[in-house]
Short mmCIF file of C-alpha atoms in Angstrom, two decimals:
data_model
loop_
_atom_site.label_atom_id
_atom_site.label_comp_id
_atom_site.label_asym_id
_atom_site.label_seq_id
_atom_site.Cartn_x
_atom_site.Cartn_y
_atom_site.Cartn_z
CA MET A 386 89.84 10.11 125.29
CA ALA A 387 91.60 11.60 122.28
CA ALA A 388 93.86 9.37 120.19
CA PRO A 389 97.59 9.84 120.80
CA VAL A 390 99.36 12.30 118.55
CA PRO A 391 101.29 10.46 115.80
CA ASN A 392 105.01 11.06 115.51
CA PRO A 393 106.45 12.29 112.19
CA GLN A 394 107.18 9.52 109.72
CA PHE A 395 110.08 11.62 108.47
CA VAL A 396 111.29 15.23 108.43
CA LEU A 397 112.18 17.29 105.35
CA ARG A 398 115.04 19.75 105.84
CA GLY A 399 116.46 22.37 103.51
CA ALA A 400 113.78 25.01 102.88
CA ARG A 401 115.91 27.49 104.91
CA SER A 402 112.89 29.63 105.82
CA ALA A 403 109.39 29.19 107.21
CA VAL A 404 107.00 27.11 105.10
CA HIS A 405 103.67 28.76 104.26
CA ALA A 406 102.14 26.48 101.60
CA LEU A 407 102.06 22.72 101.04
CA HIS A 408 100.58 20.60 98.26
CA PHE A 409 100.68 16.88 97.46
CA CYS A 410 100.84 15.66 93.86
CA HIS A 411 102.14 12.72 91.81
CA GLY A 412 105.29 12.85 89.70
CA ALA A 413 106.73 10.66 86.98
CA GLN A 414 105.60 7.03 87.16
CA GLY A 415 103.11 8.07 89.81
CA HIS A 416 105.74 8.72 92.48
CA PRO A 417 104.39 10.92 95.30
CA LEU A 418 105.72 14.46 95.60
CA LEU A 419 105.26 17.25 98.13
CA LEU A 420 105.50 20.88 97.07
CA SER A 421 106.36 23.53 99.67
CA GLY A 422 106.29 27.32 99.39
CA SER A 423 108.53 29.33 101.68
CA LEU A 424 108.72 32.77 103.27
CA ARG A 425 111.67 33.61 100.98
CA GLY A 426 109.65 32.99 97.81
CA LEU A 427 110.98 29.57 96.80
CA VAL A 428 108.92 26.54 95.81
CA HIS A 429 110.64 23.27 96.69
CA VAL A 430 109.67 20.01 94.99
CA TRP A 431 110.27 17.11 97.39
CA SER A 432 110.34 13.40 96.56
CA LEU A 433 108.49 11.43 99.23
CA GLN A 434 110.37 8.31 98.11
CA THR A 435 113.93 9.58 98.40
CA ARG A 436 112.91 12.32 100.89
CA ARG A 437 115.10 14.80 99.05
CA PRO A 438 114.37 17.97 97.05
CA LEU A 439 114.22 17.57 93.28
CA ALA A 440 114.11 21.27 92.41
CA ALA A 441 113.80 24.77 93.86
CA LEU A 442 111.65 27.18 91.82
CA ASP A 443 112.23 30.91 92.18
CA GLY A 444 109.52 33.11 90.67
CA HIS A 445 108.19 35.45 93.35
CA GLY A 446 111.08 37.84 93.86
CA GLY A 447 111.81 36.73 97.40
CA GLN A 448 108.21 37.31 98.55
CA CYS A 449 106.31 34.72 100.59
CA VAL A 450 104.58 31.90 98.65
CA THR A 451 101.11 31.37 100.13
CA TRP A 452 99.36 28.82 97.86
CA LEU A 453 100.29 25.95 95.50
CA HIS A 454 98.20 23.82 93.16
CA THR A 455 98.97 21.44 90.29
CA LEU A 456 96.71 21.23 87.25
CA PRO A 457 95.51 17.74 86.29
CA GLN A 458 95.67 18.50 82.54
CA GLY A 459 99.47 18.44 82.38
CA PRO A 460 102.73 19.16 84.17
CA GLN A 461 101.73 22.67 85.24
CA LEU A 462 101.89 24.31 88.65
CA LEU A 463 100.15 27.40 90.04
CA SER A 464 101.86 29.37 92.80
CA GLN A 465 100.49 32.45 94.59
CA GLY A 466 102.82 34.91 96.33
CA ARG A 467 102.71 38.13 98.27
CA ASP A 468 104.37 39.84 95.31
CA LEU A 469 100.82 40.15 93.85
CA GLN A 470 101.57 37.47 91.25
CA LEU A 471 100.00 34.09 90.59
CA CYS A 472 102.55 32.22 88.48
CA VAL A 473 101.87 29.41 86.02
CA TRP A 474 104.88 27.07 85.85
CA ASP A 475 105.70 24.69 83.01
CA LEU A 476 107.43 21.68 84.56
CA ALA A 477 107.53 19.55 81.40
CA GLU A 478 110.90 18.24 80.20
CA GLY A 479 112.74 19.84 83.09
CA ARG A 480 111.97 23.41 82.06
CA ASN A 481 110.91 24.73 85.50
CA ALA A 482 109.89 28.05 83.95
CA VAL A 483 107.15 30.61 84.57
CA VAL A 484 105.15 30.68 81.32
CA ASP A 485 102.35 32.99 82.44
CA ALA A 486 101.25 35.08 85.41
CA VAL A 487 98.06 36.63 86.74
CA HIS A 488 98.39 39.98 88.49
CA LEU A 489 96.43 40.01 91.76
CA GLU A 490 94.56 43.04 93.01
CA SER A 491 94.93 42.26 96.71
CA VAL A 492 97.86 41.34 98.92
CA GLY A 493 95.62 39.98 101.66
CA PHE A 494 95.78 36.57 103.30
CA CYS A 495 93.20 34.81 101.10
CA ARG A 496 94.45 31.92 98.98
CA ALA A 497 93.19 31.26 95.46
CA SER A 498 91.01 28.34 94.36
CA VAL A 499 90.86 26.60 90.97
CA LEU A 500 88.22 24.50 89.19
CA ALA A 501 88.92 22.55 86.00
CA GLU A 502 86.40 23.22 83.20
CA GLY A 503 87.99 21.29 80.36
CA PRO A 504 91.25 19.80 79.08
CA GLN A 505 92.87 23.22 78.72
CA ARG A 506 90.46 25.54 80.56
CA TRP A 507 89.95 26.23 84.22
CA MET A 508 88.30 28.77 86.49
CA LEU A 509 90.27 30.70 89.11
CA ALA A 510 88.92 32.57 92.16
CA VAL A 511 91.16 35.19 93.78
CA PRO A 512 90.68 38.18 96.11
CA GLY A 513 89.35 41.20 94.19
CA ARG A 514 90.29 44.86 94.15
CA GLY A 515 87.79 45.81 96.82
CA SER A 516 88.50 44.53 100.31
CA ASP A 517 85.33 42.40 100.32
CA GLU A 518 85.39 41.29 96.65
CA VAL A 519 86.22 37.96 95.01
CA GLN A 520 87.30 37.99 91.36
CA VAL A 521 86.62 34.91 89.22
CA LEU A 522 88.68 34.51 86.03
CA GLU A 523 88.79 32.03 83.20
CA LEU A 524 92.26 30.77 82.35
CA PRO A 525 94.38 30.76 80.30
CA SER A 526 92.52 33.65 78.62
CA LYS A 527 92.35 35.62 81.94
CA THR A 528 88.81 36.68 80.99
CA SER A 529 86.75 37.97 83.91
CA VAL A 530 83.81 35.68 84.64
CA SER A 531 82.34 37.62 87.55
CA CYS A 532 83.12 39.89 90.48
CA LEU A 533 81.40 38.69 93.64
CA LYS A 534 80.67 41.56 96.01
CA PRO A 535 78.36 41.32 99.04
CA GLU A 536 75.35 43.59 99.20
CA ALA A 537 75.80 47.04 100.66
CA GLY A 538 75.55 46.93 104.42
CA ALA A 539 76.41 43.23 104.71
CA ARG A 540 79.74 44.03 106.41
CA LEU A 541 81.27 40.58 105.91
CA GLY A 542 84.80 41.94 105.83
CA MET A 543 87.57 40.44 103.75
CA PRO A 544 87.30 36.98 102.16
CA MET A 545 89.77 34.80 104.06
CA CYS A 546 89.45 31.43 102.27
CA LEU A 547 87.84 30.17 99.05
CA GLN A 548 86.76 26.90 97.44
CA LEU A 549 85.36 26.62 93.92
CA TRP A 550 83.30 23.54 93.16
CA GLN A 551 80.54 22.21 90.93
CA ALA A 552 77.68 19.94 91.92
CA GLU A 553 77.14 16.82 89.82
CA SER A 554 73.50 17.78 89.32
CA SER A 555 74.25 21.28 87.98
CA PRO A 556 76.60 22.77 85.36
CA ARG A 557 76.79 26.07 87.26
CA PRO A 558 80.01 26.67 89.25
CA LEU A 559 79.64 27.53 92.92
CA LEU A 560 82.01 29.22 95.35
CA LEU A 561 82.28 28.80 99.10
CA ALA A 562 83.87 31.79 100.81
CA GLY A 563 84.83 32.25 104.45
CA TYR A 564 84.80 35.84 105.64
CA GLU A 565 86.39 38.05 108.24
CA ASP A 566 83.15 38.29 110.27
CA GLY A 567 83.14 34.50 110.83
CA SER A 568 80.45 33.64 108.27
CA LEU A 569 80.38 31.30 105.28
CA ALA A 570 78.69 32.26 102.03
CA LEU A 571 77.73 30.07 99.08
CA TRP A 572 77.88 32.01 95.79
CA ASP A 573 76.36 31.19 92.41
CA VAL A 574 79.28 32.39 90.28
CA SER A 575 77.28 32.83 87.05
CA ALA A 576 74.37 34.67 88.69
CA ARG A 577 76.71 36.67 90.98
CA LYS A 578 74.44 36.16 93.96
CA VAL A 579 74.63 34.59 97.40
CA CYS A 580 72.58 31.38 97.54
CA SER A 581 73.04 30.87 101.26
CA ARG A 582 74.95 32.35 104.17
CA VAL A 583 75.46 31.13 107.72
CA ALA A 584 77.35 32.42 110.76
CA CYS A 585 79.76 29.69 111.88
CA HIS A 586 82.39 31.44 113.98
CA SER A 587 82.92 34.45 116.20
CA GLU A 588 86.35 35.02 114.63
CA PRO A 589 87.49 35.21 110.96
CA VAL A 590 87.23 31.94 109.02
CA MET A 591 90.82 30.88 108.33
CA ALA A 592 90.29 27.59 106.47
CA LEU A 593 87.48 25.48 105.04
CA ALA A 594 87.13 22.14 103.29
CA LEU A 595 84.09 20.73 101.46
CA ASP A 596 83.37 17.16 100.38
CA PRO A 597 81.10 17.75 97.34
CA ARG A 598 79.97 14.11 97.19
CA ARG A 599 78.66 14.11 100.74
CA ALA A 600 77.72 17.81 100.69
CA ARG A 601 79.39 18.27 104.07
CA GLY A 602 82.29 20.41 105.18
CA VAL A 603 84.31 21.79 108.06
CA SER A 604 85.74 25.21 108.77
CA GLY A 605 88.15 26.62 111.32
CA SER A 606 88.94 30.05 112.65
CA ALA A 607 91.17 31.87 115.12
CA GLU A 608 88.96 30.60 117.97
CA LYS A 609 89.10 27.15 119.57
CA VAL A 610 86.16 25.67 117.64
CA LEU A 611 85.79 23.80 114.35
CA ALA A 612 82.36 24.09 112.70
CA VAL A 613 80.79 21.17 110.84
CA TRP A 614 78.17 22.10 108.26
CA SER A 615 76.20 20.68 105.35
CA LEU A 616 74.68 21.82 102.06
CA GLU A 617 71.00 20.94 101.95
CA GLY A 618 69.95 20.37 98.35
CA GLN A 619 73.36 21.69 97.26
CA GLN A 620 72.03 25.18 97.97
CA ALA A 621 71.41 25.86 101.68
CA LEU A 622 74.21 26.00 104.26
CA GLN A 623 73.33 24.57 107.67
CA VAL A 624 75.59 24.23 110.74
CA ARG A 625 75.49 20.64 112.04
CA GLY A 626 77.71 20.99 115.05
CA THR A 627 80.98 22.18 116.48
CA HIS A 628 84.14 20.55 117.77
CA GLU A 629 86.21 22.29 120.43
CA LEU A 630 89.97 22.01 120.05
CA ILE A 631 91.91 21.07 123.15
CA ASN A 632 94.91 22.86 121.67
CA PRO A 633 94.06 25.79 119.36
CA GLY A 634 97.59 25.69 117.98
CA SER A 635 96.72 22.45 116.18
CA LEU A 636 94.72 24.40 113.59
CA THR A 637 97.06 25.38 110.78
CA SER A 638 96.44 26.65 107.29
CA ARG A 639 99.77 25.22 106.15
CA SER A 640 98.77 21.56 106.09
CA ALA A 641 98.14 19.30 103.12
CA ARG A 642 96.60 15.83 103.06
CA GLN A 643 96.11 12.94 100.70
CA GLN A 644 94.97 9.36 100.93
CA ASP A 645 98.06 7.18 100.65
CA PRO A 646 97.57 4.67 97.80
CA GLY A 647 100.58 2.68 99.00
CA HIS A 648 98.99 1.73 102.31
CA ALA A 649 95.83 0.14 103.58
CA ALA A 650 92.47 1.88 103.43
CA GLY A 651 92.04 4.50 106.08
CA THR A 652 95.69 5.57 105.97
CA THR A 653 96.19 9.30 105.47
CA VAL A 654 99.45 11.09 104.84
CA SER A 655 99.68 14.69 106.03
CA ALA A 656 102.42 17.29 105.89
CA VAL A 657 102.54 20.10 108.40
CA SER A 658 105.08 22.91 108.56
CA VAL A 659 106.53 23.94 111.90
CA ALA A 660 108.66 26.88 112.90
CA ASP A 661 110.92 25.63 115.68
CA ASP A 662 113.02 22.48 115.36
CA GLU A 663 114.04 22.42 119.02
CA ALA A 664 110.51 22.89 120.33
CA ALA A 665 109.11 20.27 117.96
CA GLY A 666 111.67 17.77 119.19
CA ARG A 667 110.54 17.95 122.80
CA ALA A 668 108.63 14.78 123.73
CA GLY A 669 108.90 13.71 120.08
CA LEU A 670 105.88 15.80 119.08
CA PRO A 671 105.45 18.20 116.13
CA GLN A 672 105.07 21.79 117.32
CA ARG A 673 101.61 22.05 115.81
CA HIS A 674 100.28 19.79 118.58
CA ARG A 675 101.30 22.21 121.36
CA PRO A 676 100.33 25.86 121.80
CA PRO A 677 102.85 27.75 119.63
CA ARG A 678 104.58 30.70 121.21
CA GLY A 679 103.07 34.01 120.18
CA LEU A 680 100.24 32.54 118.09
CA GLN A 681 98.74 35.39 116.10
CA HIS A 682 95.56 35.76 114.09
CA HIS A 683 97.67 37.29 111.33
CA GLY A 684 101.33 36.33 111.39
CA PRO A 685 104.31 38.66 111.01
CA ALA A 686 104.64 40.89 107.95
CA GLY A 687 104.72 38.76 104.85
CA CYS A 688 103.23 35.72 106.57
CA GLY A 689 99.91 34.03 106.00
CA PRO A 690 97.18 33.55 108.60
CA GLY A 691 98.06 31.53 111.65
CA THR A 692 101.72 31.23 110.63
CA SER A 693 104.92 32.43 112.18
CA ALA A 694 108.36 33.15 110.84
CA SER A 695 111.37 31.02 111.71
CA ALA A 696 115.10 31.35 111.51
CA PRO A 697 116.97 29.98 108.46
CA GLY A 698 117.70 26.29 108.79
CA ARG A 699 114.73 25.62 111.04
CA LEU A 700 112.51 22.64 110.41
CA PRO A 701 110.27 23.33 107.39
CA ALA A 702 107.90 20.36 107.43
CA HIS A 703 106.86 17.18 109.17
CA VAL A 704 105.36 14.34 107.16
CA THR A 705 103.17 12.05 109.23
CA GLN A 706 101.42 8.80 108.38
CA HIS A 707 98.13 8.39 110.26
CA ARG A 708 96.83 4.86 110.66
CA GLU A 709 94.70 3.91 113.63
CA GLY A 710 96.47 6.57 115.67
CA ALA A 711 99.91 5.04 115.11
CA ALA A 712 102.95 6.33 113.29
CA GLN A 713 106.68 5.68 113.02
CA ARG A 714 109.60 8.13 113.03
CA HIS A 715 112.29 7.62 110.38
CA GLY A 716 114.76 10.44 110.93
CA SER A 717 116.01 13.14 108.52
CA TRP A 718 118.25 13.65 105.50
CA ALA A 719 120.29 16.14 103.50
CA PRO A 720 119.08 17.73 100.24
CA VAL A 721 120.71 16.26 97.10
CA ALA A 722 118.87 14.73 94.10
CA GLN A 723 117.93 14.98 90.46
CA ALA A 724 114.82 13.17 89.19
CA PRO A 725 111.75 13.68 86.98
CA LEU A 726 109.13 16.05 88.38
CA LEU A 727 105.58 15.62 87.09
CA PRO A 728 104.30 13.03 84.59
CA GLY A 729 105.85 13.43 81.15
CA THR A 730 108.87 15.33 82.44
CA ASN A 731 112.58 14.66 82.31
CA SER A 732 115.17 15.30 84.98
CA PRO A 733 115.49 18.98 85.87
CA SER A 734 118.44 20.79 84.38
#
């Protein structure tokens, strides 16, 4: 029997539009933060201690924010939007400013992926100009490293999700890509070739996650099945099994997770955006654990995969603490606060 669905530990209100991207990070003095990107193009920085927003960043001209990532080298944030821009934010000393931007060639649903190469260098994978291409850049120089294009006749469709990574035994960067035809491909970025490819799903791959240390991963699609797979010898993809979802609405590409250092081992904190406050309140369950109304493979115009728009003022995110299937609800709050953002920063101006 499946474990009971945990209730939200608390609810963050104030995004004023549907949430399409979430990312955990640590702020000043190691305080946990949650970043959220909204349909209206704003990035909100939330304190998970005070449960209030610290800042609202506006850099995408009102276009939906689809991906967020913080760089470990310093107080910098990457945000991807449907305005064809990937913005680099400087959050040091309360500046909250866009200091650089990468123009994207595609306005599709695929989110970027980043891999640190050094203290001030990293590799970025984004959708390419061609519908089936992936462009890999070196930042901050924006130099093209490679353009990964399937062989003629492969008919993989668009790349839907990406993950750059590097095996401990090899200096060569690798890329996992989930495609529109339901397959996963492992690319050698330097050689620009596919090392392995496997068919995992009958529908487009919407999300994937790889644990490089265990060489195992999981992927989900618009169907009711999660695929579990492994990397044999860090080179060959092999499907290990599948897991059927009782409720296909529970698969969402707008979730973010982290191990909670403030709790016992095995405790995981997750944040999941929902679109309907009233529906989520029924039976005390987040909406993601019931079949959402009008679930679509691609959401409304301007929305990412598997997402749906919501009216202003609707619930933007649930934060849930998972521990042995138990959780505790703590209510909600209003948005007012000023505090440091990322390490080495001062209060926002």
